[in-house]
Amino acid sequence: DTVSLDWSNSSDSGSGMDYYQVQVDNGSSFSSPEFDATPSSSNDTTSSLPDGYYYWRVRARDNAGNWSSWSSSRTFRVDRTDPTVPSLASPSNGSSTGDQTPRFDWNNSSDSGSGVDHYEIDIYDGDITWGDINTTVTISEYTPGTNIPYDTIYWRVRAYDNAGNVSAWSSVWT
């Protein structure tokens, strides 16, 4: 994906601004930039970058050809990878219980990028008379605060990471 970069205009008391140079690299030394451009305004958009951590910096050039020092570098992360699909743990698929507030539990999702932020759990019975449960939790378990009906209950879970990526829904258990 592309990343929009924006910085403050440079001031020049002499001959005026000509353009900027902005660099993005996956190393802090900027030895082989992934993106190197010379825009005439104080913003630019990178070419597509793969997932990873990046450093970026900018400098200005005036109409007389003089370059400013590089700005201090800043960092950002590109993360387009969805977290893994959570795997359901309990209650076991096809099991029965008399507990109307059972603990729903699943294995943690993993995320190679920015980390899992929260889970969405969907609990329903297919009967329009019961108010199905769809809620979010930050841990890999959920216990309803109100009784669920004595019926065949279906449930599934998906994970959201800190970058806003969403896993597919888990399999549906009853």
Tab-separated table of C-alpha atoms in Angstrom:
chain	number	residue	atom	x	y	z
A	1	ASP	CA	0.000	0.000	0.000
A	2	THR	CA	0.949	3.610	-0.351
A	3	VAL	CA	1.581	5.940	2.590
A	4	SER	CA	0.829	9.666	2.673
A	5	LEU	CA	3.652	11.747	4.135
A	6	ASP	CA	3.209	15.353	5.240
A	7	TRP	CA	5.645	17.839	6.776
A	8	SER	CA	5.846	21.531	7.625
A	9	ASN	CA	6.896	23.981	4.930
A	10	SER	CA	10.504	25.075	5.095
A	11	SER	CA	11.131	28.807	5.348
A	12	ASP	CA	13.755	30.550	3.257
A	13	SER	CA	14.775	34.142	3.832
A	14	GLY	CA	16.641	34.372	0.551
A	15	SER	CA	15.858	33.018	-2.876
A	16	GLY	CA	12.703	30.977	-2.110
A	17	MET	CA	11.962	27.272	-2.035
A	18	ASP	CA	12.585	25.097	-5.073
A	19	TYR	CA	11.593	21.595	-3.897
A	20	TYR	CA	11.993	18.961	-1.188
A	21	GLN	CA	13.595	15.556	-1.094
A	22	VAL	CA	11.806	12.869	0.893
A	23	GLN	CA	13.224	9.403	1.531
A	24	VAL	CA	11.676	6.251	2.987
A	25	ASP	CA	13.843	3.269	3.888
A	26	ASN	CA	13.509	0.054	5.869
A	27	GLY	CA	16.843	0.861	7.557
A	28	SER	CA	17.731	3.891	9.666
A	29	SER	CA	20.892	4.545	7.623
A	30	PHE	CA	18.878	5.307	4.443
A	31	SER	CA	21.560	3.434	2.470
A	32	SER	CA	19.103	2.154	-0.156
A	33	PRO	CA	15.791	4.011	0.087
A	34	GLU	CA	12.595	2.198	-0.855
A	35	PHE	CA	11.203	5.579	-1.926
A	36	ASP	CA	13.111	8.732	-2.899
A	37	ALA	CA	11.212	11.665	-4.399
A	38	THR	CA	11.551	15.409	-4.963
A	39	PRO	CA	8.093	16.978	-4.620
A	40	SER	CA	7.531	20.714	-4.910
A	41	SER	CA	5.008	20.766	-2.037
A	42	SER	CA	5.247	19.685	1.607
A	43	ASN	CA	3.576	16.303	1.117
A	44	ASP	CA	3.924	13.221	-1.015
A	45	THR	CA	2.595	9.685	-1.334
A	46	THR	CA	4.955	6.732	-1.487
A	47	SER	CA	4.869	3.992	-4.048
A	48	SER	CA	3.470	0.682	-2.790
A	49	LEU	CA	5.466	-0.625	0.171
A	50	PRO	CA	5.492	-4.191	1.514
A	51	ASP	CA	4.575	-4.856	5.155
A	52	GLY	CA	7.286	-3.774	7.579
A	53	TYR	CA	8.797	-0.951	9.615
A	54	TYR	CA	10.044	2.151	7.792
A	55	TYR	CA	11.987	5.320	8.512
A	56	TRP	CA	11.398	8.543	6.643
A	57	ARG	CA	13.059	11.950	6.461
A	58	VAL	CA	12.882	15.117	4.386
A	59	ARG	CA	15.066	18.090	3.430
A	60	ALA	CA	14.486	21.258	1.440
A	61	ARG	CA	16.305	22.908	-1.453
A	62	ASP	CA	16.100	26.621	-2.201
A	63	ASN	CA	16.119	28.262	-5.627
A	64	ALA	CA	19.880	28.893	-5.293
A	65	GLY	CA	20.518	25.133	-5.026
A	66	ASN	CA	21.277	25.064	-1.286
A	67	TRP	CA	20.078	22.008	0.657
A	68	SER	CA	18.899	22.144	4.246
A	69	SER	CA	19.955	19.473	6.717
A	70	TRP	CA	17.844	16.329	6.803
A	71	SER	CA	14.990	16.388	9.263
A	72	SER	CA	15.143	13.948	12.134
A	73	SER	CA	13.786	10.619	10.954
A	74	ARG	CA	10.381	9.292	11.916
A	75	THR	CA	9.026	5.762	11.750
A	76	PHE	CA	5.847	4.065	10.597
A	77	ARG	CA	4.652	0.535	9.986
A	78	VAL	CA	2.827	-0.917	7.002
A	79	ASP	CA	0.597	-3.823	8.057
A	80	ARG	CA	-1.952	-5.301	5.683
A	81	THR	CA	-1.792	-8.861	7.012
A	82	ASP	CA	-4.920	-10.220	8.670
A	83	PRO	CA	-4.571	-11.952	12.031
A	84	THR	CA	-4.971	-15.732	12.000
A	85	VAL	CA	-8.458	-17.168	12.384
A	86	PRO	CA	-9.163	-18.024	16.035
A	87	SER	CA	-9.784	-21.707	16.753
A	88	LEU	CA	-12.687	-22.493	19.054
A	89	ALA	CA	-11.972	-24.445	22.273
A	90	SER	CA	-15.075	-24.706	24.495
A	91	PRO	CA	-17.868	-25.494	24.868
A	92	SER	CA	-16.984	-28.401	22.620
A	93	ASN	CA	-18.682	-28.588	19.255
A	94	GLY	CA	-21.978	-30.507	19.531
A	95	SER	CA	-21.883	-30.636	23.338
A	96	SER	CA	-24.798	-30.028	25.720
A	97	THR	CA	-24.912	-28.074	28.969
A	98	GLY	CA	-27.515	-26.927	31.482
A	99	ASP	CA	-25.497	-23.738	32.089
A	100	GLN	CA	-27.292	-20.770	30.533
A	101	THR	CA	-24.197	-18.579	30.884
A	102	PRO	CA	-21.428	-20.887	29.658
A	103	ARG	CA	-17.908	-19.608	29.174
A	104	PHE	CA	-17.048	-19.443	25.470
A	105	ASP	CA	-13.322	-19.924	24.991
A	106	TRP	CA	-11.025	-19.935	21.946
A	107	ASN	CA	-7.325	-20.034	21.226
A	108	ASN	CA	-5.562	-16.722	20.790
A	109	SER	CA	-5.180	-15.463	17.259
A	110	SER	CA	-1.653	-14.623	16.184
A	111	ASP	CA	-0.638	-11.544	14.270
A	112	SER	CA	2.789	-11.099	12.740
A	113	GLY	CA	2.177	-7.371	12.399
A	114	SER	CA	0.749	-4.924	14.892
A	115	GLY	CA	-0.772	-7.391	17.392
A	116	VAL	CA	-4.341	-8.502	18.119
A	117	ASP	CA	-6.520	-5.699	19.478
A	118	HIS	CA	-9.828	-7.475	20.146
A	119	TYR	CA	-12.156	-10.309	19.209
A	120	GLU	CA	-15.729	-10.263	17.969
A	121	ILE	CA	-17.947	-13.123	19.144
A	122	ASP	CA	-21.259	-13.933	17.514
A	123	ILE	CA	-23.690	-16.165	19.477
A	124	TYR	CA	-27.083	-16.959	17.980
A	125	ASP	CA	-29.802	-19.587	17.908
A	126	GLY	CA	-31.528	-18.911	14.595
A	127	ASP	CA	-34.732	-18.049	16.471
A	128	ILE	CA	-35.860	-14.463	16.006
A	129	THR	CA	-37.433	-14.343	19.487
A	130	TRP	CA	-34.084	-14.342	21.304
A	131	GLY	CA	-31.803	-11.292	21.134
A	132	ASP	CA	-28.645	-12.833	19.709
A	133	ILE	CA	-25.288	-11.724	21.152
A	134	ASN	CA	-22.674	-9.955	19.064
A	135	THR	CA	-20.005	-8.254	21.148
A	136	THR	CA	-16.286	-7.512	21.317
A	137	VAL	CA	-13.798	-8.564	23.993
A	138	THR	CA	-10.068	-8.026	24.425
A	139	ILE	CA	-9.349	-11.510	25.792
A	140	SER	CA	-9.974	-14.911	24.214
A	141	GLU	CA	-13.043	-15.823	26.249
A	142	TYR	CA	-16.546	-14.549	26.878
A	143	THR	CA	-19.257	-15.357	29.415
A	144	PRO	CA	-22.724	-13.932	28.689
A	145	GLY	CA	-24.079	-11.571	31.342
A	146	THR	CA	-27.619	-12.842	30.777
A	147	ASN	CA	-29.078	-16.292	30.238
A	148	ILE	CA	-29.054	-17.734	26.760
A	149	PRO	CA	-32.005	-19.951	25.824
A	150	TYR	CA	-32.151	-23.725	26.118
A	151	ASP	CA	-31.792	-24.355	22.402
A	152	THR	CA	-29.164	-25.210	19.816
A	153	ILE	CA	-26.772	-22.278	20.052
A	154	TYR	CA	-24.310	-21.412	17.270
A	155	TRP	CA	-21.148	-19.417	17.880
A	156	ARG	CA	-18.137	-18.119	16.013
A	157	VAL	CA	-15.271	-15.647	16.597
A	158	ARG	CA	-12.991	-13.405	14.529
A	159	ALA	CA	-9.953	-11.281	15.429
A	160	TYR	CA	-9.100	-7.620	14.761
A	161	ASP	CA	-5.519	-6.350	14.905
A	162	ASN	CA	-4.234	-2.919	15.908
A	163	ALA	CA	-3.940	-1.868	12.246
A	164	GLY	CA	-7.632	-2.588	11.603
A	165	ASN	CA	-7.099	-5.863	9.728
A	166	VAL	CA	-9.768	-8.511	10.381
A	167	SER	CA	-9.456	-12.293	10.268
A	168	ALA	CA	-12.053	-14.496	8.650
A	169	TRP	CA	-14.702	-15.923	10.972
A	170	SER	CA	-13.800	-19.122	12.763
A	171	SER	CA	-15.759	-22.260	11.995
A	172	VAL	CA	-19.247	-22.294	13.545
A	173	TRP	CA	-19.742	-24.567	16.544
A	174	THR	CA	-22.984	-25.607	18.238
